Short mmCIF file of C-alpha atoms in Angstrom, two decimals:
data_model
loop_
_atom_site.label_atom_id
_atom_site.label_comp_id
_atom_site.label_asym_id
_atom_site.label_seq_id
_atom_site.Cartn_x
_atom_site.Cartn_y
_atom_site.Cartn_z
CA MET A 1 91.06 250.84 110.10
CA THR A 2 94.57 251.89 111.71
CA THR A 3 95.40 255.21 110.33
CA ALA A 4 98.89 256.80 109.08
CA LYS A 5 98.12 259.50 112.51
CA ASP A 6 97.38 256.60 114.12
CA ILE A 7 101.12 254.66 114.18
CA MET A 8 103.49 257.91 113.49
CA HIS A 9 105.33 259.87 115.61
CA SER A 10 104.28 263.44 115.75
CA GLY A 11 106.15 266.33 116.70
CA ALA A 12 108.01 266.42 113.23
CA ARG A 13 110.30 269.39 112.01
CA TRP A 14 110.95 270.95 109.07
CA ILE A 15 113.92 272.57 108.50
CA PRO A 16 114.16 275.20 105.20
CA ALA A 17 115.95 274.36 102.24
CA HIS A 18 118.06 277.35 102.62
CA GLU A 19 119.69 275.72 106.70
CA THR A 20 122.93 274.27 106.45
CA LEU A 21 123.43 270.81 107.23
CA ASP A 22 125.34 271.85 110.87
CA ARG A 23 122.29 273.54 111.43
CA ALA A 24 119.83 270.17 110.60
CA ALA A 25 122.15 267.79 112.58
CA GLN A 26 122.29 269.80 115.72
CA LEU A 27 118.04 269.41 114.89
CA MET A 28 118.01 266.31 114.39
CA ARG A 29 119.98 265.41 117.78
CA GLU A 30 117.78 268.20 119.57
CA HIS A 31 114.61 266.47 118.42
CA ASN A 32 116.28 262.50 118.43
CA VAL A 33 115.12 262.05 115.20
CA GLY A 34 117.11 260.78 112.02
CA ALA A 35 115.39 262.46 109.07
CA LEU A 36 113.63 266.03 108.40
CA PRO A 37 111.23 267.03 105.55
CA VAL A 38 112.92 269.97 104.18
CA SER A 39 110.94 273.24 103.19
CA ALA A 40 111.35 275.78 100.19
CA ASN A 41 110.87 278.60 102.83
CA GLY A 42 110.05 277.24 105.50
CA GLU A 43 107.44 275.54 107.93
CA SER A 44 104.32 276.22 105.85
CA ASP A 45 105.61 276.23 102.22
CA ARG A 46 106.31 272.88 100.12
CA MET A 47 108.15 270.28 100.68
CA VAL A 48 111.08 269.44 98.46
CA GLY A 49 112.88 266.81 99.99
CA ILE A 50 114.03 264.91 102.87
CA ILE A 51 117.11 264.42 103.98
CA THR A 52 118.77 261.88 106.58
CA ASP A 53 121.50 262.04 108.94
CA ARG A 54 122.82 258.86 107.07
CA ASP A 55 122.62 262.09 103.88
CA ILE A 56 124.70 264.56 105.67
CA VAL A 57 127.32 261.83 106.42
CA VAL A 58 128.17 259.92 102.92
CA GLY A 59 126.42 262.98 101.07
CA CYS A 60 128.29 265.63 102.47
CA VAL A 61 131.13 265.09 104.86
CA ALA A 62 132.48 261.66 103.40
CA LYS A 63 133.10 264.38 100.39
CA GLY A 64 135.47 266.61 101.84
CA HIS A 65 132.31 269.13 102.16
CA ASP A 66 132.29 271.42 105.09
CA PRO A 67 128.51 271.08 107.12
CA SER A 68 128.10 274.51 107.36
CA LYS A 69 128.43 275.94 104.00
CA VAL A 70 126.44 272.48 102.47
CA THR A 71 122.22 273.11 102.61
CA ALA A 72 120.15 270.64 102.90
CA GLY A 73 118.72 272.19 100.09
CA ASP A 74 121.86 271.24 98.36
CA LEU A 75 121.22 267.68 99.96
CA ALA A 76 117.28 267.26 98.95
CA GLN A 77 117.07 265.01 95.50
CA GLY A 78 114.08 263.61 94.24
CA THR A 79 110.20 263.07 94.38
CA PRO A 80 109.38 264.23 97.93
CA ARG A 81 106.59 261.60 99.04
CA TRP A 82 103.92 261.50 101.92
CA ILE A 83 101.11 260.49 102.96
CA GLU A 84 98.00 262.13 104.19
CA ALA A 85 97.35 261.24 107.94
CA ASP A 86 94.04 259.74 107.19
CA ALA A 87 95.95 256.77 104.97
CA ASP A 88 94.68 253.24 105.53
CA VAL A 89 98.34 251.74 107.34
CA ASN A 90 98.47 249.53 103.88
CA ALA A 91 98.74 252.46 101.93
CA VAL A 92 101.09 253.74 104.31
CA LEU A 93 103.52 250.17 103.84
CA GLU A 94 102.85 250.09 99.80
CA GLU A 95 103.58 253.80 99.63
CA MET A 96 106.77 252.81 101.73
CA GLN A 97 108.04 249.62 99.64
CA ASN A 98 106.95 250.57 96.62
CA HIS A 99 109.60 253.59 96.53
CA ARG A 100 111.89 251.97 99.12
CA ILE A 101 112.19 254.42 101.33
CA ARG A 102 112.52 253.82 105.35
CA ARG A 103 110.59 257.27 106.94
CA LEU A 104 107.16 258.88 106.02
CA PRO A 105 106.17 262.67 106.63
CA VAL A 106 102.53 262.78 107.12
CA VAL A 107 101.04 265.15 106.26
CA GLU A 108 97.57 266.27 107.44
CA ASN A 109 95.34 270.09 105.55
CA LYS A 110 99.20 270.33 103.72
CA LYS A 111 100.67 270.39 106.58
CA LEU A 112 103.35 268.48 108.52
CA VAL A 113 101.69 266.76 111.37
CA GLY A 114 104.28 263.64 111.97
CA MET A 115 106.49 261.38 110.76
CA ILE A 116 106.58 257.17 110.38
CA SER A 117 109.82 254.89 110.84
CA GLU A 118 110.96 251.83 110.89
CA ALA A 119 110.65 251.77 114.33
CA ASP A 120 107.02 253.10 114.34
CA LEU A 121 106.37 250.53 112.07
CA ALA A 122 107.98 248.26 114.48
CA GLN A 123 105.81 249.40 117.17
CA HIS A 124 102.58 249.19 115.44
CA LEU A 125 102.57 246.19 112.91
CA THR A 126 102.34 242.30 113.18
CA GLU A 127 105.32 240.07 113.01
CA GLU A 128 104.35 239.29 108.99
CA GLN A 129 103.20 242.95 107.91
CA ILE A 130 106.96 243.95 108.84
CA ALA A 131 108.87 241.00 107.41
CA ALA A 132 106.98 242.28 103.86
CA TRP A 133 107.81 245.30 104.14
CA ALA A 134 111.46 245.07 105.65
CA GLU A 135 111.96 241.78 102.48
CA LYS A 136 110.27 244.74 100.06
CA VAL A 137 112.02 247.70 100.97
CA TYR A 138 115.88 245.96 101.64
CA SER A 139 115.72 243.45 98.59
CA ARG A 140 118.07 244.06 96.47
CA SER A 141 115.94 243.85 93.08
#
């Protein structure tokens, strides 16, 4: 059985909710990632959301806001989604499809251990699985 831990990329980083979006962008650049889970108070705290590079551009910069003054917590909205590391890959796909998300944090013993992105899916799944996932995540309905 292929699990979330098998297909994730490890080394995912948190950003505390009080950190500014310019710091989030710097962390994304340093770690070559496009999303960061947002924690209430740092690494060992609960997840309150996830922010992406697109969120920073569309939700802050394009609205004329200063990314050095807007925090990750200001931008993180909705109910955060994640998956347990030992979850089957079908559960991963279902979670991403049902919530139409492109990145999914992976947790083990309540700690962030990795992230699953579209690139991870492309590397580890069959063409049929990827096509079905993309149709559900990107469809207009």
